[in-house]
Every structure is written in structure tokens, then in C-alpha cells.
Amino acid sequence: MGQLMKAAVWYGARDVRVRDVPSGAPGPGEVAVTVAYCGICGSDLHEYADGPHAIPVGAPHPESGRAAPLTLGHEFSGTVTEVGPGVTGLAPGDRVAVEPHYRCGECARCLAGEYNLCAHFGFAGLMGDGGLAERAVLPSYMLHRLPDGVTLKQAAVFEPAAVALHGVRRSGLRDGETVAVVGLGPIGLLVVQLAVRYGAGRVIACDPSPSRRILAERLGADETVDAGELPEGVADVAFEAVGMERTLRDCLAGTRRGGRVVLLGLGGTFSIDAFALVNDEQTIIGSVGYRDCHPELIRLVAEEGMDFSAIVTSVVPLEDVVRDGFETLMNTMEEIKVLVRP
């Protein structure tokens, strides 16, 4: 069996167990990483609460070759401990951020550079073993070396920051435009921070939590409002970061005629007023994952001094991940981003 390590393994809804699992060696093109920090994502909470949603059960994922039970966690950073055959540009001791997108490199979208739309779309930590463990073995293409000025704690937040940056890029944000952000979870707060950096003239942040509205102001929001109070037609572009029909309607109502709404929240089937959408010539833009974002995020931290880890509210040990991570995040609005330190 080889060496064992601790990992948080998903077996089913409300069934995540911290247990000993084999710590494999990296194969060709793979790298072993000792995990420093791993964030708990809203996707992880969905899987814990009532999954499976993305986790493969039965048939394995085509890129990872894995199916449940598997190790959760796709927002992580760490230190390279071992490299497999054929890996270049990485060596033991390198500190890295993980970009956990699987990609085949051969489908039409991969060949077009749009690897986040790969035919075998997936993430380590959801469709394969991830970072809620002492160690992870990953394809080398997922790893980004960190310069000295970037901490492993900061790097653990690059994954949600990449989601936010990709959404801002998808929005076509232009200098001076008014931005509305509806939903101030980790993604919404990071959108606030990045929209300010990329030229928004005014940022309005909307959420029912007073503490989250205060943090949004610290991150650069010009104005904050309670849920459902976004002024009508005020925004050039709105970001829906909740995943609910009600908040999508708030975004559409809060966006001017000819404006754009970017969907970042994970929702289900919604009903909207298509007649109004056509008459107001609004655009709804989907945004999934990210591509080519991590180098820019590393640069923003290393060269411009940005710090995306301001959204981190707690750091907990791996053995307490269910009680102090999953359960706490599901039962309070006071926690925003919980990092796990294996």
C-alpha cells in the first residue's frame, strides 16, 4: 500500500471522513505536492450538503481516472516534494499555486486555448483527488511557481480569485463603468476587488450581511446595499454571485438598457422575462472556471501588492474540517473563506 496520509474523503452527502489513505508516487508528467492550505469552496458545500453534483460516482472521470470516494479540495497551495518522469520546470522545494482544471489538450476548445471548456471539463478535488489532504499528486500543468513575495496563504485564494478575474474579463468591463455585485460570498467580494483594479468607475455591492457589506467597502466598493435594494437601471454590468432566480432578476432590473449580466453563481433552472430582456437589449453572459488567470494574479500580488487573502476568516486543522469547516459555513454568514491547514 505504501505510505499513508490524512485526507478528507467524500463518500456521499453529509458523509465526509478524515481518514488514512495511500499517498501515491507521481507518474509521468505528474508532481507530488505537500499541501500548505486548502480552501473550502461553495462547490464543496454543495457536494457535502446534497451531492453528488459534479463528483463522478460509478464511472470514473476521463482525465483523472477517479470516481467516488475521493479527496475533496480544489483551492490549494503547497510545496513540491517529488516530480515524475518527463516533468521540467519544477523541482522539489518549489512553492506553488494549484490551478486545478483538468484538460485533455486535444479537443477543439483546448486547441483553441479555451481549456476551461475542455470536453473533459473537471477539477482536481471534485472529479479527482484534491487538496484536503497532507499531499496531492497532480498533472504538472496545474502548478504555478510562486515568487518570494507571494505567501502560500495568499496563493490558496488564487483559485476563487481566478473565477472572479475570468468573470471580470468575460464582462468586457470598460473604464469608468458602474458595476453591481450581487452576493458577497468569496467570489463576489473578489469581483469587487478586481473590478476596482480594472477600471470600474463605481462599484455597488449588494448582500443581506452587514459584515460582508463592510468588508466589500474595505475592498473598494463605493456603495453597499441590502439584498433586494439595488437601484433600478443603475449598473452597466452586474455580477450575479449567488445562484438564485431572485438575485438574477435583481441583477437584470439593476442593469441599464443595453447592459450586461454575468452569471457566476451556481443555480438551477430559472424563469426570466425574455420579452423585457429583448426590449432592453441586455446580455446575459455565462462564466465558468478560468483560463490564463493565475499568472496575472501572481503578478498582481507580487508586483502591485494586492492581497486576495483579505476574505479569509478562519484557518482550521484538517481533522476538524467537517465541524469547523463544512458545518460552520453552512450554518453562519459570519464565516466567508475557511482555509484548512493539513
mmCIF file of C-alpha atoms in Angstrom:
data_model
loop_
_atom_site.group_PDB
_atom_site.id
_atom_site.type_symbol
_atom_site.label_atom_id
_atom_site.label_comp_id
_atom_site.label_asym_id
_atom_site.label_seq_id
_atom_site.Cartn_x
_atom_site.Cartn_y
_atom_site.Cartn_z
ATOM 1 C CA MET A 1 0.000 0.000 0.000
ATOM 2 C CA GLY A 2 2.914 2.371 0.635
ATOM 3 C CA GLN A 3 2.943 5.468 2.827
ATOM 4 C CA LEU A 4 -0.341 6.689 4.322
ATOM 5 C CA MET A 5 -1.574 10.263 4.738
ATOM 6 C CA LYS A 6 -4.603 12.018 6.194
ATOM 7 C CA ALA A 7 -7.277 13.148 3.738
ATOM 8 C CA ALA A 8 -10.891 14.388 3.833
ATOM 9 C CA VAL A 9 -12.699 11.846 1.669
ATOM 10 C CA TRP A 10 -16.209 12.305 0.214
ATOM 11 C CA TYR A 11 -18.359 9.161 0.395
ATOM 12 C CA GLY A 12 -21.764 10.762 -0.032
ATOM 13 C CA ALA A 13 -23.982 13.632 1.101
ATOM 14 C CA ARG A 14 -23.199 14.516 4.734
ATOM 15 C CA ASP A 15 -20.532 11.830 4.702
ATOM 16 C CA VAL A 16 -17.014 13.283 4.571
ATOM 17 C CA ARG A 17 -14.467 11.354 6.591
ATOM 18 C CA VAL A 18 -10.920 12.308 7.584
ATOM 19 C CA ARG A 19 -9.043 9.052 7.240
ATOM 20 C CA ASP A 20 -5.747 7.451 6.255
ATOM 21 C CA VAL A 21 -5.370 6.900 2.508
ATOM 22 C CA PRO A 22 -2.396 5.826 0.378
ATOM 23 C CA SER A 23 -0.035 8.614 -0.666
ATOM 24 C CA GLY A 24 0.877 7.690 -4.223
ATOM 25 C CA ALA A 25 4.036 8.484 -6.151
ATOM 26 C CA PRO A 26 3.858 10.808 -9.178
ATOM 27 C CA GLY A 27 3.725 9.117 -12.564
ATOM 28 C CA PRO A 28 4.858 10.526 -15.910
ATOM 29 C CA GLY A 29 4.012 14.222 -16.167
ATOM 30 C CA GLU A 30 2.871 14.378 -12.533
ATOM 31 C CA VAL A 31 4.113 16.176 -9.429
ATOM 32 C CA ALA A 32 3.612 15.452 -5.729
ATOM 33 C CA VAL A 33 2.820 18.488 -3.573
ATOM 34 C CA THR A 34 2.752 18.790 0.201
ATOM 35 C CA VAL A 35 -0.374 20.858 0.830
ATOM 36 C CA ALA A 36 0.023 24.072 2.833
ATOM 37 C CA TYR A 37 -3.528 25.461 2.722
ATOM 38 C CA CYS A 38 -6.751 24.387 1.035
ATOM 39 C CA GLY A 39 -9.899 26.500 0.919
ATOM 40 C CA ILE A 40 -13.445 25.209 1.205
ATOM 41 C CA CYS A 41 -15.482 26.311 -1.815
ATOM 42 C CA GLY A 42 -19.210 26.715 -2.308
ATOM 43 C CA SER A 43 -18.977 23.767 -4.723
ATOM 44 C CA ASP A 44 -17.594 21.641 -1.880
ATOM 45 C CA LEU A 45 -20.520 22.706 0.312
ATOM 46 C CA HIS A 46 -22.995 21.656 -2.392
ATOM 47 C CA GLU A 47 -21.344 18.240 -2.597
ATOM 48 C CA TYR A 48 -21.343 17.892 1.191
ATOM 49 C CA ALA A 49 -24.945 19.042 1.639
ATOM 50 C CA ASP A 50 -26.752 17.062 -1.052
ATOM 51 C CA GLY A 51 -24.271 15.724 -3.607
ATOM 52 C CA PRO A 52 -23.204 14.258 -5.839
ATOM 53 C CA HIS A 53 -23.418 17.108 -8.325
ATOM 54 C CA ALA A 54 -20.034 17.117 -10.048
ATOM 55 C CA ILE A 55 -18.357 14.202 -8.261
ATOM 56 C CA PRO A 56 -18.263 11.107 -10.500
ATOM 57 C CA VAL A 57 -19.984 8.104 -8.966
ATOM 58 C CA GLY A 58 -19.557 4.746 -10.676
ATOM 59 C CA ALA A 59 -17.881 5.662 -13.974
ATOM 60 C CA PRO A 60 -14.526 7.417 -13.446
ATOM 61 C CA HIS A 61 -13.750 10.870 -14.820
ATOM 62 C CA PRO A 62 -11.924 10.508 -18.169
ATOM 63 C CA GLU A 63 -8.943 12.700 -17.218
ATOM 64 C CA SER A 64 -8.437 11.778 -13.562
ATOM 65 C CA GLY A 65 -9.492 8.149 -13.823
ATOM 66 C CA ARG A 66 -11.135 8.566 -10.414
ATOM 67 C CA ALA A 67 -14.626 8.165 -9.015
ATOM 68 C CA ALA A 68 -16.040 8.471 -5.507
ATOM 69 C CA PRO A 69 -14.930 8.037 -2.833
ATOM 70 C CA LEU A 70 -12.351 10.754 -3.476
ATOM 71 C CA THR A 71 -10.471 13.528 -1.685
ATOM 72 C CA LEU A 72 -12.143 16.946 -1.817
ATOM 73 C CA GLY A 73 -10.498 20.357 -2.149
ATOM 74 C CA HIS A 74 -9.565 22.374 -5.250
ATOM 75 C CA GLU A 75 -8.412 25.709 -3.777
ATOM 76 C CA PHE A 76 -4.905 24.965 -2.600
ATOM 77 C CA SER A 77 -1.213 25.737 -2.479
ATOM 78 C CA GLY A 78 1.842 23.857 -1.316
ATOM 79 C CA THR A 79 5.433 22.796 -1.858
ATOM 80 C CA VAL A 80 6.714 20.373 -4.481
ATOM 81 C CA THR A 81 8.187 17.250 -2.874
ATOM 82 C CA GLU A 82 8.649 14.911 -5.839
ATOM 83 C CA VAL A 83 8.449 15.136 -9.635
ATOM 84 C CA GLY A 84 7.595 12.328 -12.010
ATOM 85 C CA PRO A 85 9.294 11.329 -15.267
ATOM 86 C CA GLY A 86 9.211 13.929 -18.019
ATOM 87 C CA VAL A 87 8.441 16.917 -15.782
ATOM 88 C CA THR A 88 10.509 20.027 -16.464
ATOM 89 C CA GLY A 89 10.496 23.468 -14.843
ATOM 90 C CA LEU A 90 9.554 22.208 -11.395
ATOM 91 C CA ALA A 91 11.738 20.814 -8.635
ATOM 92 C CA PRO A 92 11.405 19.711 -5.015
ATOM 93 C CA GLY A 93 11.197 22.759 -2.777
ATOM 94 C CA ASP A 94 9.303 24.933 -5.266
ATOM 95 C CA ARG A 95 6.336 26.709 -3.711
ATOM 96 C CA VAL A 96 3.313 26.503 -5.989
ATOM 97 C CA ALA A 97 -0.270 27.594 -6.506
ATOM 98 C CA VAL A 98 -2.557 24.946 -7.959
ATOM 99 C CA GLU A 99 -4.789 25.675 -10.961
ATOM 100 C CA PRO A 100 -6.941 22.558 -10.632
ATOM 101 C CA HIS A 101 -8.586 22.467 -14.095
ATOM 102 C CA TYR A 102 -8.226 19.128 -15.869
ATOM 103 C CA ARG A 103 -7.700 19.448 -19.597
ATOM 104 C CA CYS A 104 -7.201 16.919 -22.396
ATOM 105 C CA GLY A 105 -5.217 19.241 -24.678
ATOM 106 C CA GLU A 106 -6.755 17.594 -27.732
ATOM 107 C CA CYS A 107 -10.415 18.668 -28.043
ATOM 108 C CA ALA A 108 -11.499 21.656 -30.147
ATOM 109 C CA ARG A 109 -11.775 24.009 -27.210
ATOM 110 C CA CYS A 110 -8.398 23.034 -25.745
ATOM 111 C CA LEU A 111 -6.778 23.518 -29.154
ATOM 112 C CA ALA A 112 -8.388 26.977 -29.297
ATOM 113 C CA GLY A 113 -6.822 27.837 -25.921
ATOM 114 C CA GLU A 114 -10.166 27.674 -24.103
ATOM 115 C CA TYR A 115 -9.168 24.836 -21.801
ATOM 116 C CA ASN A 116 -11.797 25.738 -19.219
ATOM 117 C CA LEU A 117 -14.320 24.491 -21.795
ATOM 118 C CA CYS A 118 -12.492 21.189 -22.350
ATOM 119 C CA ALA A 119 -14.673 18.267 -23.417
ATOM 120 C CA HIS A 120 -13.350 16.521 -20.288
ATOM 121 C CA PHE A 121 -14.025 19.538 -18.041
ATOM 122 C CA GLY A 122 -13.304 18.944 -14.384
ATOM 123 C CA PHE A 123 -11.365 19.908 -11.295
ATOM 124 C CA ALA A 124 -8.972 18.092 -9.030
ATOM 125 C CA GLY A 125 -10.840 17.920 -5.719
ATOM 126 C CA LEU A 126 -14.214 17.368 -7.396
ATOM 127 C CA MET A 127 -13.615 14.999 -10.315
ATOM 128 C CA GLY A 128 -10.323 13.665 -8.939
ATOM 129 C CA ASP A 129 -8.377 13.668 -5.673
ATOM 130 C CA GLY A 130 -7.660 17.156 -4.374
ATOM 131 C CA GLY A 131 -6.034 19.220 -1.679
ATOM 132 C CA LEU A 132 -7.917 18.485 1.542
ATOM 133 C CA ALA A 133 -5.062 16.136 2.343
ATOM 134 C CA GLU A 134 -1.491 16.178 3.525
ATOM 135 C CA ARG A 135 -0.271 15.548 -0.020
ATOM 136 C CA ALA A 136 -1.648 15.666 -3.572
ATOM 137 C CA VAL A 137 -0.374 14.171 -6.833
ATOM 138 C CA LEU A 138 -1.288 16.349 -9.807
ATOM 139 C CA PRO A 139 -0.565 16.892 -13.506
ATOM 140 C CA SER A 140 2.375 19.286 -13.763
ATOM 141 C CA TYR A 141 0.357 21.676 -15.965
ATOM 142 C CA MET A 142 -1.740 22.580 -12.911
ATOM 143 C CA LEU A 143 1.166 24.119 -10.989
ATOM 144 C CA HIS A 144 2.402 27.720 -10.964
ATOM 145 C CA ARG A 145 5.676 28.553 -9.201
ATOM 146 C CA LEU A 146 5.427 31.381 -6.694
ATOM 147 C CA PRO A 147 7.913 34.250 -6.391
ATOM 148 C CA ASP A 148 9.328 35.030 -2.956
ATOM 149 C CA GLY A 149 6.896 37.873 -2.336
ATOM 150 C CA VAL A 150 3.791 35.681 -2.526
ATOM 151 C CA THR A 151 2.839 33.603 0.525
ATOM 152 C CA LEU A 152 1.283 30.150 0.426
ATOM 153 C CA LYS A 153 -1.741 31.544 2.283
ATOM 154 C CA GLN A 154 -2.264 34.159 -0.426
ATOM 155 C CA ALA A 155 -1.785 31.506 -3.114
ATOM 156 C CA ALA A 156 -4.544 29.333 -1.636
ATOM 157 C CA VAL A 157 -7.039 32.055 -2.589
ATOM 158 C CA PHE A 158 -5.899 32.299 -6.217
ATOM 159 C CA GLU A 159 -8.430 29.700 -7.357
ATOM 160 C CA PRO A 160 -11.547 31.691 -6.361
ATOM 161 C CA ALA A 161 -9.759 34.876 -7.415
ATOM 162 C CA ALA A 162 -9.276 33.295 -10.851
ATOM 163 C CA VAL A 163 -13.029 32.644 -11.060
ATOM 164 C CA ALA A 164 -13.605 36.324 -10.277
ATOM 165 C CA LEU A 165 -10.959 37.559 -12.725
ATOM 166 C CA HIS A 166 -12.311 35.385 -15.548
ATOM 167 C CA GLY A 167 -15.783 36.781 -14.855
ATOM 168 C CA VAL A 168 -14.493 40.359 -14.966
ATOM 169 C CA ARG A 169 -12.767 39.613 -18.257
ATOM 170 C CA ARG A 170 -15.911 37.965 -19.644
ATOM 171 C CA SER A 171 -17.922 41.072 -18.704
ATOM 172 C CA GLY A 172 -15.964 43.286 -21.087
ATOM 173 C CA LEU A 173 -15.626 45.859 -18.296
ATOM 174 C CA ARG A 174 -14.645 49.268 -19.617
ATOM 175 C CA ASP A 175 -13.017 52.134 -17.724
ATOM 176 C CA GLY A 176 -15.494 54.218 -15.787
ATOM 177 C CA GLU A 177 -18.423 51.801 -15.969
ATOM 178 C CA THR A 178 -20.705 51.230 -12.993
ATOM 179 C CA VAL A 179 -20.559 47.700 -11.610
ATOM 180 C CA ALA A 180 -23.088 45.974 -9.355
ATOM 181 C CA VAL A 181 -22.075 42.839 -7.469
ATOM 182 C CA VAL A 182 -24.999 40.844 -6.055
ATOM 183 C CA GLY A 183 -23.875 38.319 -3.458
ATOM 184 C CA LEU A 184 -20.826 38.949 -1.278
ATOM 185 C CA GLY A 185 -19.510 35.473 -0.726
ATOM 186 C CA PRO A 186 -15.861 34.866 -1.608
ATOM 187 C CA ILE A 187 -16.400 35.216 -5.369
ATOM 188 C CA GLY A 188 -18.495 38.375 -5.099
ATOM 189 C CA LEU A 189 -16.006 40.037 -2.757
ATOM 190 C CA LEU A 190 -13.132 39.179 -5.084
ATOM 191 C CA VAL A 191 -15.104 40.588 -8.032
ATOM 192 C CA VAL A 192 -15.439 43.840 -6.067
ATOM 193 C CA GLN A 193 -11.675 43.970 -5.533
ATOM 194 C CA LEU A 194 -10.830 43.152 -9.154
ATOM 195 C CA ALA A 195 -13.472 45.396 -10.702
ATOM 196 C CA VAL A 196 -11.919 48.332 -8.854
ATOM 197 C CA ARG A 197 -8.451 47.319 -10.087
ATOM 198 C CA TYR A 198 -9.616 47.009 -13.700
ATOM 199 C CA GLY A 199 -11.203 50.408 -14.016
ATOM 200 C CA ALA A 200 -14.768 50.397 -12.697
ATOM 201 C CA GLY A 201 -15.908 53.943 -12.066
ATOM 202 C CA ARG A 202 -18.360 52.952 -9.352
ATOM 203 C CA VAL A 203 -18.917 49.645 -7.573
ATOM 204 C CA ILE A 204 -22.174 48.865 -5.754
ATOM 205 C CA ALA A 205 -22.123 45.743 -3.584
ATOM 206 C CA CYS A 206 -25.348 44.013 -2.515
ATOM 207 C CA ASP A 207 -25.787 41.441 0.279
ATOM 208 C CA PRO A 208 -28.011 40.883 3.351
ATOM 209 C CA SER A 209 -24.991 40.536 5.681
ATOM 210 C CA PRO A 210 -23.783 43.812 7.272
ATOM 211 C CA SER A 211 -20.341 42.335 7.970
ATOM 212 C CA ARG A 212 -19.927 41.314 4.337
ATOM 213 C CA ARG A 213 -21.002 44.761 3.169
ATOM 214 C CA ILE A 214 -18.373 46.297 5.468
ATOM 215 C CA LEU A 215 -15.692 44.026 4.000
ATOM 216 C CA ALA A 216 -16.814 44.969 0.483
ATOM 217 C CA GLU A 217 -16.226 48.613 1.370
ATOM 218 C CA ARG A 218 -12.755 47.748 2.647
ATOM 219 C CA LEU A 219 -12.063 46.055 -0.696
ATOM 220 C CA GLY A 220 -13.085 49.153 -2.652
ATOM 221 C CA ALA A 221 -16.875 49.211 -3.054
ATOM 222 C CA ASP A 222 -18.189 52.758 -3.339
ATOM 223 C CA GLU A 223 -21.617 51.866 -2.006
ATOM 224 C CA THR A 224 -23.314 48.877 -0.384
ATOM 225 C CA VAL A 225 -26.997 47.982 -0.199
ATOM 226 C CA ASP A 226 -29.078 45.274 1.451
ATOM 227 C CA ALA A 227 -30.467 42.343 -0.522
ATOM 228 C CA GLY A 228 -33.184 43.401 -2.972
ATOM 229 C CA GLU A 229 -32.289 47.101 -2.724
ATOM 230 C CA LEU A 230 -30.157 47.508 -5.839
ATOM 231 C CA PRO A 231 -31.432 50.661 -7.602
ATOM 232 C CA GLU A 232 -33.159 50.069 -10.939
ATOM 233 C CA GLY A 233 -31.048 50.527 -14.064
ATOM 234 C CA VAL A 234 -28.001 51.768 -12.177
ATOM 235 C CA ALA A 235 -25.311 49.397 -13.489
ATOM 236 C CA ASP A 236 -23.574 48.980 -16.817
ATOM 237 C CA VAL A 237 -22.636 45.449 -15.779
ATOM 238 C CA ALA A 238 -23.889 43.315 -12.903
ATOM 239 C CA PHE A 239 -22.351 40.149 -11.483
ATOM 240 C CA GLU A 240 -24.716 37.511 -10.096
ATOM 241 C CA ALA A 241 -22.677 35.627 -7.485
ATOM 242 C CA VAL A 242 -25.416 33.782 -5.589
ATOM 243 C CA GLY A 243 -27.074 31.324 -7.974
ATOM 244 C CA MET A 244 -30.736 32.146 -7.316
ATOM 245 C CA GLU A 245 -33.578 33.234 -9.591
ATOM 246 C CA ARG A 246 -34.406 36.172 -7.324
ATOM 247 C CA THR A 247 -30.861 37.554 -7.438
ATOM 248 C CA LEU A 248 -30.664 37.116 -11.213
ATOM 249 C CA ARG A 249 -33.847 39.180 -11.525
ATOM 250 C CA ASP A 250 -32.324 41.796 -9.203
ATOM 251 C CA CYS A 251 -29.294 41.953 -11.497
ATOM 252 C CA LEU A 252 -31.410 42.349 -14.636
ATOM 253 C CA ALA A 253 -33.542 45.050 -13.013
ATOM 254 C CA GLY A 254 -30.446 46.824 -11.693
ATOM 255 C CA THR A 255 -28.721 46.866 -15.083
ATOM 256 C CA ARG A 256 -29.344 49.621 -17.630
ATOM 257 C CA ARG A 257 -30.806 49.043 -21.077
ATOM 258 C CA GLY A 258 -28.048 47.579 -23.220
ATOM 259 C CA GLY A 259 -26.159 46.397 -20.145
ATOM 260 C CA ARG A 260 -24.628 43.031 -19.267
ATOM 261 C CA VAL A 261 -25.204 40.480 -16.522
ATOM 262 C CA VAL A 262 -22.503 37.914 -15.749
ATOM 263 C CA LEU A 263 -23.583 34.647 -14.126
ATOM 264 C CA LEU A 264 -21.067 33.365 -11.581
ATOM 265 C CA GLY A 265 -23.393 31.687 -9.072
ATOM 266 C CA LEU A 266 -24.260 28.003 -9.345
ATOM 267 C CA GLY A 267 -28.013 27.918 -9.875
ATOM 268 C CA GLY A 268 -30.666 25.654 -11.316
ATOM 269 C CA THR A 269 -33.476 26.320 -13.794
ATOM 270 C CA PHE A 270 -34.668 29.944 -13.724
ATOM 271 C CA SER A 271 -37.649 31.755 -15.200
ATOM 272 C CA ILE A 272 -36.971 35.268 -16.553
ATOM 273 C CA ASP A 273 -38.878 37.866 -18.560
ATOM 274 C CA ALA A 274 -37.491 37.210 -22.053
ATOM 275 C CA PHE A 275 -39.686 39.978 -23.522
ATOM 276 C CA ALA A 276 -38.008 42.535 -21.252
ATOM 277 C CA LEU A 277 -34.590 41.053 -21.963
ATOM 278 C CA VAL A 278 -35.099 41.567 -25.701
ATOM 279 C CA ASN A 279 -36.676 45.012 -25.387
ATOM 280 C CA ASP A 280 -33.909 46.232 -23.076
ATOM 281 C CA GLU A 281 -31.256 44.573 -25.264
ATOM 282 C CA GLN A 282 -29.487 43.189 -22.247
ATOM 283 C CA THR A 283 -26.884 40.451 -22.466
ATOM 284 C CA ILE A 284 -26.569 37.501 -20.077
ATOM 285 C CA ILE A 285 -23.028 36.106 -20.011
ATOM 286 C CA GLY A 286 -22.066 32.719 -18.597
ATOM 287 C CA SER A 287 -18.665 32.355 -16.958
ATOM 288 C CA VAL A 288 -17.201 29.025 -15.881
ATOM 289 C CA GLY A 289 -13.913 28.475 -14.100
ATOM 290 C CA TYR A 290 -10.989 30.404 -15.588
ATOM 291 C CA ARG A 291 -8.196 30.256 -18.091
ATOM 292 C CA ASP A 292 -4.829 32.003 -18.146
ATOM 293 C CA CYS A 293 -5.647 33.891 -14.936
ATOM 294 C CA HIS A 294 -3.115 32.582 -12.411
ATOM 295 C CA PRO A 295 -0.051 34.334 -13.896
ATOM 296 C CA GLU A 296 -1.867 37.681 -13.707
ATOM 297 C CA LEU A 297 -2.999 37.055 -10.122
ATOM 298 C CA ILE A 298 0.557 36.166 -9.105
ATOM 299 C CA ARG A 299 1.770 39.379 -10.746
ATOM 300 C CA LEU A 300 -0.884 41.487 -9.021
ATOM 301 C CA VAL A 301 0.252 40.222 -5.621
ATOM 302 C CA ALA A 302 4.000 40.187 -6.293
ATOM 303 C CA GLU A 303 4.263 43.491 -8.177
ATOM 304 C CA GLU A 304 1.234 45.561 -7.148
ATOM 305 C CA GLY A 305 0.813 44.383 -3.562
ATOM 306 C CA MET A 306 -2.791 43.206 -3.900
ATOM 307 C CA ASP A 307 -3.893 40.743 -1.222
ATOM 308 C CA PHE A 308 -6.803 38.454 -2.015
ATOM 309 C CA SER A 309 -6.496 36.691 1.349
ATOM 310 C CA ALA A 310 -8.481 39.508 2.998
ATOM 311 C CA ILE A 311 -11.543 37.279 2.504
ATOM 312 C CA VAL A 312 -10.079 34.530 4.755
ATOM 313 C CA THR A 313 -11.933 34.451 8.068
ATOM 314 C CA SER A 314 -10.630 31.216 9.659
ATOM 315 C CA VAL A 315 -7.855 28.637 9.354
ATOM 316 C CA VAL A 316 -8.703 25.196 10.761
ATOM 317 C CA PRO A 317 -6.827 21.878 11.042
ATOM 318 C CA LEU A 318 -7.713 19.032 8.706
ATOM 319 C CA GLU A 319 -9.083 16.823 11.476
ATOM 320 C CA ASP A 320 -11.751 19.467 12.240
ATOM 321 C CA VAL A 321 -12.743 20.159 8.619
ATOM 322 C CA VAL A 322 -16.291 18.786 8.933
ATOM 323 C CA ARG A 323 -17.264 20.512 12.185
ATOM 324 C CA ASP A 324 -15.342 23.800 11.815
ATOM 325 C CA GLY A 325 -15.390 23.921 8.029
ATOM 326 C CA PHE A 326 -18.382 22.415 6.249
ATOM 327 C CA GLU A 327 -20.903 22.613 9.094
ATOM 328 C CA THR A 328 -19.868 26.098 10.189
ATOM 329 C CA LEU A 329 -20.026 27.506 6.653
ATOM 330 C CA MET A 330 -23.497 26.022 6.170
ATOM 331 C CA ASN A 331 -24.844 27.484 9.394
ATOM 332 C CA THR A 332 -23.439 31.009 9.654
ATOM 333 C CA MET A 333 -22.969 34.065 7.453
ATOM 334 C CA GLU A 334 -20.073 35.299 9.585
ATOM 335 C CA GLU A 335 -17.538 32.954 8.011
ATOM 336 C CA ILE A 336 -16.546 33.782 4.434
ATOM 337 C CA LYS A 337 -13.496 31.790 3.396
ATOM 338 C CA VAL A 338 -12.246 28.973 5.598
ATOM 339 C CA LEU A 339 -8.792 27.611 4.860
ATOM 340 C CA VAL A 340 -7.788 24.136 6.000
ATOM 341 C CA ARG A 341 -4.189 23.549 7.017
ATOM 342 C CA PRO A 342 -3.312 19.851 6.698
#
